[in-house]
PDB file of C-alpha atoms in Angstrom:
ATOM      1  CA  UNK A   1      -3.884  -4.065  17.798  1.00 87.00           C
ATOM      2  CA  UNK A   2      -4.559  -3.445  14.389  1.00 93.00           C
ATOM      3  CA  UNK A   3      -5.208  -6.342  12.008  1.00 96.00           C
ATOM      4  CA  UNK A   4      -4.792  -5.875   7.740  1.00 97.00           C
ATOM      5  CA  UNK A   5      -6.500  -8.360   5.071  1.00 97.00           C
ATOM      6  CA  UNK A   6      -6.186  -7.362   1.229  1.00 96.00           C
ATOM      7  CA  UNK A   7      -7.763  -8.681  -1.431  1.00 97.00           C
ATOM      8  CA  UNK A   8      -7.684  -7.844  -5.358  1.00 97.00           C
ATOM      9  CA  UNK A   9      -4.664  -9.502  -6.477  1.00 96.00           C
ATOM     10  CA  UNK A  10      -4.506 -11.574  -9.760  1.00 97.00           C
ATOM     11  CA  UNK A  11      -3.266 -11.797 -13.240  1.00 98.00           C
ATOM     12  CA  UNK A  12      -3.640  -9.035 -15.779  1.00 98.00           C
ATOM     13  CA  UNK A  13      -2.201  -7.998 -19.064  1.00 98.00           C
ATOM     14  CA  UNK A  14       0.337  -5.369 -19.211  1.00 98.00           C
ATOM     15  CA  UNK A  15      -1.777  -1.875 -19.623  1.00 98.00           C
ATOM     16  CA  UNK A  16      -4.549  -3.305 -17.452  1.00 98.00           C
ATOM     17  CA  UNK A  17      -5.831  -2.340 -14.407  1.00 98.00           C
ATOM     18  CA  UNK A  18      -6.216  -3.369 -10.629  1.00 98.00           C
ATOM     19  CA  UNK A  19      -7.641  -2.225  -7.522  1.00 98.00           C
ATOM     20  CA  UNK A  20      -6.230  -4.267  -4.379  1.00 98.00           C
ATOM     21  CA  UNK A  21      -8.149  -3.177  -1.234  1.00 98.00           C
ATOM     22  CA  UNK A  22      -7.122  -3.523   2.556  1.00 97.00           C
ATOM     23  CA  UNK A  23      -9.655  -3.924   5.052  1.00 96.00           C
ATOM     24  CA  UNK A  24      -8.521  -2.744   8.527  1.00 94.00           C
ATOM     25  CA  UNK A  25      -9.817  -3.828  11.503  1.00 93.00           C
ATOM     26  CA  UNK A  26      -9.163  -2.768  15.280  1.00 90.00           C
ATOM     27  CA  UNK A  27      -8.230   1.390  16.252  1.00 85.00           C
ATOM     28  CA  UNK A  28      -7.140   3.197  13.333  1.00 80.00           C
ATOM     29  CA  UNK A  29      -6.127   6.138  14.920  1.00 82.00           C
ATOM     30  CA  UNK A  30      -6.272   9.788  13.057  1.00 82.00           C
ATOM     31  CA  UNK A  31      -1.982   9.746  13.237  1.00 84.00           C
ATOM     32  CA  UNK A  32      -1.648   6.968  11.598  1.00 92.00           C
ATOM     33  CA  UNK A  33      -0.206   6.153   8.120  1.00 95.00           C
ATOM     34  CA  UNK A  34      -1.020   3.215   5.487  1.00 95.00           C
ATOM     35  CA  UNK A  35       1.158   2.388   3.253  1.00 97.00           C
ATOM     36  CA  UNK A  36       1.451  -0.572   0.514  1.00 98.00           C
ATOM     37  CA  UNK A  37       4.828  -2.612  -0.416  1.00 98.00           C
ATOM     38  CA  UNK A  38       5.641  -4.910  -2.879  1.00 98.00           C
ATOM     39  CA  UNK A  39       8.031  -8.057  -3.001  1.00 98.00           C
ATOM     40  CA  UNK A  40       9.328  -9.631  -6.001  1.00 96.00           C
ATOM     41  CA  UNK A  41      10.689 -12.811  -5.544  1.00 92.00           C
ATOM     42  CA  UNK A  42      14.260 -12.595  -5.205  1.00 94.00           C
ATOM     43  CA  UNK A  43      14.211  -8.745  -3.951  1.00 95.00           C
ATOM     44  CA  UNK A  44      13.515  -6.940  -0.906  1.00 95.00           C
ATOM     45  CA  UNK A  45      10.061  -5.283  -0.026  1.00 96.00           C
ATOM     46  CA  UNK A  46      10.091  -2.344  -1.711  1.00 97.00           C
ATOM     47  CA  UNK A  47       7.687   1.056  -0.834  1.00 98.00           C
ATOM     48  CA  UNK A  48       4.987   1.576  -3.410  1.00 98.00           C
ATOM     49  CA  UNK A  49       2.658   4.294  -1.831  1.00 98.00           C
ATOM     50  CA  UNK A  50       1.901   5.702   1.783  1.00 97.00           C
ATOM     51  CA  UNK A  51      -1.031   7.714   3.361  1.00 95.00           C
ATOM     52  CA  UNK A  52      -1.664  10.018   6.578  1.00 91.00           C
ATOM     53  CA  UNK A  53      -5.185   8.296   7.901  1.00 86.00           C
ATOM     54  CA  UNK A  54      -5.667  12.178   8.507  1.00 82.00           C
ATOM     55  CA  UNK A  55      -5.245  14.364   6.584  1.00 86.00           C
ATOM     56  CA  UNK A  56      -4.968  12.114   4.089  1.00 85.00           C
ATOM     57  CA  UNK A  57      -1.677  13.441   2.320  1.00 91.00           C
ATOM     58  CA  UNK A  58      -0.074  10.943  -0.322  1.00 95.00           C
ATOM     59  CA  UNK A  59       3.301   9.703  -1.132  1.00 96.00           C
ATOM     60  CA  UNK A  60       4.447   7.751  -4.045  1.00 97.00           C
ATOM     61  CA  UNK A  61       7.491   5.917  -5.335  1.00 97.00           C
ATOM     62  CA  UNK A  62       8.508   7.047  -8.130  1.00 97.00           C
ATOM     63  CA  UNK A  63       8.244   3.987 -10.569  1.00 96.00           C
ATOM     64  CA  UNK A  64       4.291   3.814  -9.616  1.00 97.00           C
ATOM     65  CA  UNK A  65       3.817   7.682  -9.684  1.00 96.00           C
ATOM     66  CA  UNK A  66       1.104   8.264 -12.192  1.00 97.00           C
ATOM     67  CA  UNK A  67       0.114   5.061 -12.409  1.00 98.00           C
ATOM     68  CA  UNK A  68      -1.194   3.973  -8.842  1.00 98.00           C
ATOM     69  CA  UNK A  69      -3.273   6.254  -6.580  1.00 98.00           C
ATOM     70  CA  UNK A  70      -3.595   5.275  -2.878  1.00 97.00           C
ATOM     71  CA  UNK A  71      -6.926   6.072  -1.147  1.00 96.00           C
ATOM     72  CA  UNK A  72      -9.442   5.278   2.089  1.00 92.00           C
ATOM     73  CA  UNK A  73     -12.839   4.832   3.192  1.00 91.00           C
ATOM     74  CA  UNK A  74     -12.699   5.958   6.534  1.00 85.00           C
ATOM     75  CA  UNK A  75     -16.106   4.451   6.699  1.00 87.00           C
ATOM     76  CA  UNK A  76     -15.259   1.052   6.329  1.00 90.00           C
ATOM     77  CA  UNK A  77     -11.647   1.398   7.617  1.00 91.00           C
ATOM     78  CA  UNK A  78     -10.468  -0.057   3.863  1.00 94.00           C
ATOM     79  CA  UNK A  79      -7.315   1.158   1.834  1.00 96.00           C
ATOM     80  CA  UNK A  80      -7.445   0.689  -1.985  1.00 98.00           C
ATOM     81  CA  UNK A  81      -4.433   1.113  -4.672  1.00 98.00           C
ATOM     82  CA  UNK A  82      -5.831   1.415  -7.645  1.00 98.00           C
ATOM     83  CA  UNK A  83      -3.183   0.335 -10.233  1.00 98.00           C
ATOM     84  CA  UNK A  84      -3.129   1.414 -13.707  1.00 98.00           C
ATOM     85  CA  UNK A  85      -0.782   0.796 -16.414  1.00 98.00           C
ATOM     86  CA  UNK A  86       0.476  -2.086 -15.527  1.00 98.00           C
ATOM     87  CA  UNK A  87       3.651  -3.065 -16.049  1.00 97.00           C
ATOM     88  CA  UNK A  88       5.307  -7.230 -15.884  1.00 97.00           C
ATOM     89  CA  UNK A  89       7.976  -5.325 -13.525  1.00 96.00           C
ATOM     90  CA  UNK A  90       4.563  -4.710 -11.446  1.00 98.00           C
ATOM     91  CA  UNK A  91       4.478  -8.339 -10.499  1.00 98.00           C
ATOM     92  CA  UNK A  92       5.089  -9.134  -6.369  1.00 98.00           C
ATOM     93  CA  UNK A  93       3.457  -9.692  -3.600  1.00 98.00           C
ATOM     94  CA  UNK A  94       1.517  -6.466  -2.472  1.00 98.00           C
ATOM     95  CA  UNK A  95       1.383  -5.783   1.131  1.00 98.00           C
ATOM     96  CA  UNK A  96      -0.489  -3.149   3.023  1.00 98.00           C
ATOM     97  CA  UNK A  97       0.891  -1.982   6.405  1.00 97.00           C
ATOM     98  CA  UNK A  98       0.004   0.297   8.842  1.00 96.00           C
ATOM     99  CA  UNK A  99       2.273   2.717  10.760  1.00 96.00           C
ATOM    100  CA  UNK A 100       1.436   4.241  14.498  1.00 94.00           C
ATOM    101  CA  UNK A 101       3.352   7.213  13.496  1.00 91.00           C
ATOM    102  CA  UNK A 102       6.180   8.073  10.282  1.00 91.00           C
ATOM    103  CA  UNK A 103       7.899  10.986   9.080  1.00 90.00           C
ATOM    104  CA  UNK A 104       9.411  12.250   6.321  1.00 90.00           C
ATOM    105  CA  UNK A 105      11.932   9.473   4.189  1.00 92.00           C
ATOM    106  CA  UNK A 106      10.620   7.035   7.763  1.00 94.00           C
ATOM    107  CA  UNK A 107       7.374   6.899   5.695  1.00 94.00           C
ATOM    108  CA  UNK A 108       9.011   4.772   3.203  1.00 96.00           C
ATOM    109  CA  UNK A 109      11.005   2.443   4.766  1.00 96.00           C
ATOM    110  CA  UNK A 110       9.087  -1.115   5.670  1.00 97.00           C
ATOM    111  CA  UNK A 111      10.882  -1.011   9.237  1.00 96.00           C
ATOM    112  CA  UNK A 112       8.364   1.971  10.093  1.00 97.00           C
ATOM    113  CA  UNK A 113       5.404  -0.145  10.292  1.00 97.00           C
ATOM    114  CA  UNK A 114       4.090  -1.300  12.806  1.00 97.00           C
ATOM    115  CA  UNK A 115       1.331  -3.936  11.439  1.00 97.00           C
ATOM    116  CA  UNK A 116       1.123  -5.917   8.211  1.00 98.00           C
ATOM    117  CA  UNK A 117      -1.638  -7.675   5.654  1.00 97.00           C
ATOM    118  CA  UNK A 118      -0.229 -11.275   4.465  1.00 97.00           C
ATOM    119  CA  UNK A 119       0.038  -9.796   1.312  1.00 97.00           C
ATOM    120  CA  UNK A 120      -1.734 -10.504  -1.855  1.00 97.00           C
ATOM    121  CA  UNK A 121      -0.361 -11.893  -5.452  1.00 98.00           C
ATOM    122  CA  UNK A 122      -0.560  -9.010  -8.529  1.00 98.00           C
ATOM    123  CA  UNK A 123       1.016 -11.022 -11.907  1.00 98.00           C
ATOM    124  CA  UNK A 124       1.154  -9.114 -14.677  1.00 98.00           C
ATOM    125  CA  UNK A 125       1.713 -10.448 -18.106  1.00 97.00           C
ATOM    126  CA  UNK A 126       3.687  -9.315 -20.977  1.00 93.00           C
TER     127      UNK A 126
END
């Protein structure tokens, strides 16, 4: 059993930055993936950014590639997006999740994983 908590969420201007973190707790094992979502209200969760515990490749939706960069500590078992460039169509909940195993187009799709964070507020204004 794997259990997510992230933090960094909040309210910042458009341009400004973020960096929400995901502390994992329980077996993180080398096959699995992290990935972070987002929900606006109104929409569906929507893939933001995925990443292979090891090796550690990267995957990005397109409207946040550039601007966001997914990374871990596999010290402290933590995930971070660091957000840049922030946009008001930015604003959702952001949700990290972790998948026991995803490939290819699976690796974006929120059905893949297996555990999720309760998510964490990002606001940006205009």
């Amino acid at each position: 059993q794997v259990q997510l908590v992230e933090s960094g969420g909040g309210l910042v201007q458009a341009g400004g930055s973020l960096r929400l973190s995901c502390a994992a707790s329980g077996r993180i094992f080398s096959t699995y993936y992290m990935g972070w979502f987002r929900q606006a209200p109104g929409k569906g969760r929507e893939f933001v950014a995925t990443m292979s515990w090891s090796p550690g490749n990267t995957a990005y939706a397109d409207s946040t590639k550039g601007r966001f960069t997914i990374s871990r500590d596999n010290a402290s078992n933590t995930v971070y997006l660091q957000m840049n460039s922030l946009k008001p169509e930015d604003t959702a909940v952001y949700y990290c999740a972790a998948a026991k195993y995803c490939f290819g187009y699976g690796c974006y799709r929120a059905g893949t994983y297996d555990y999720w964070g309760q998510g964490t507020q990002v606001t940006v204004s205009s």
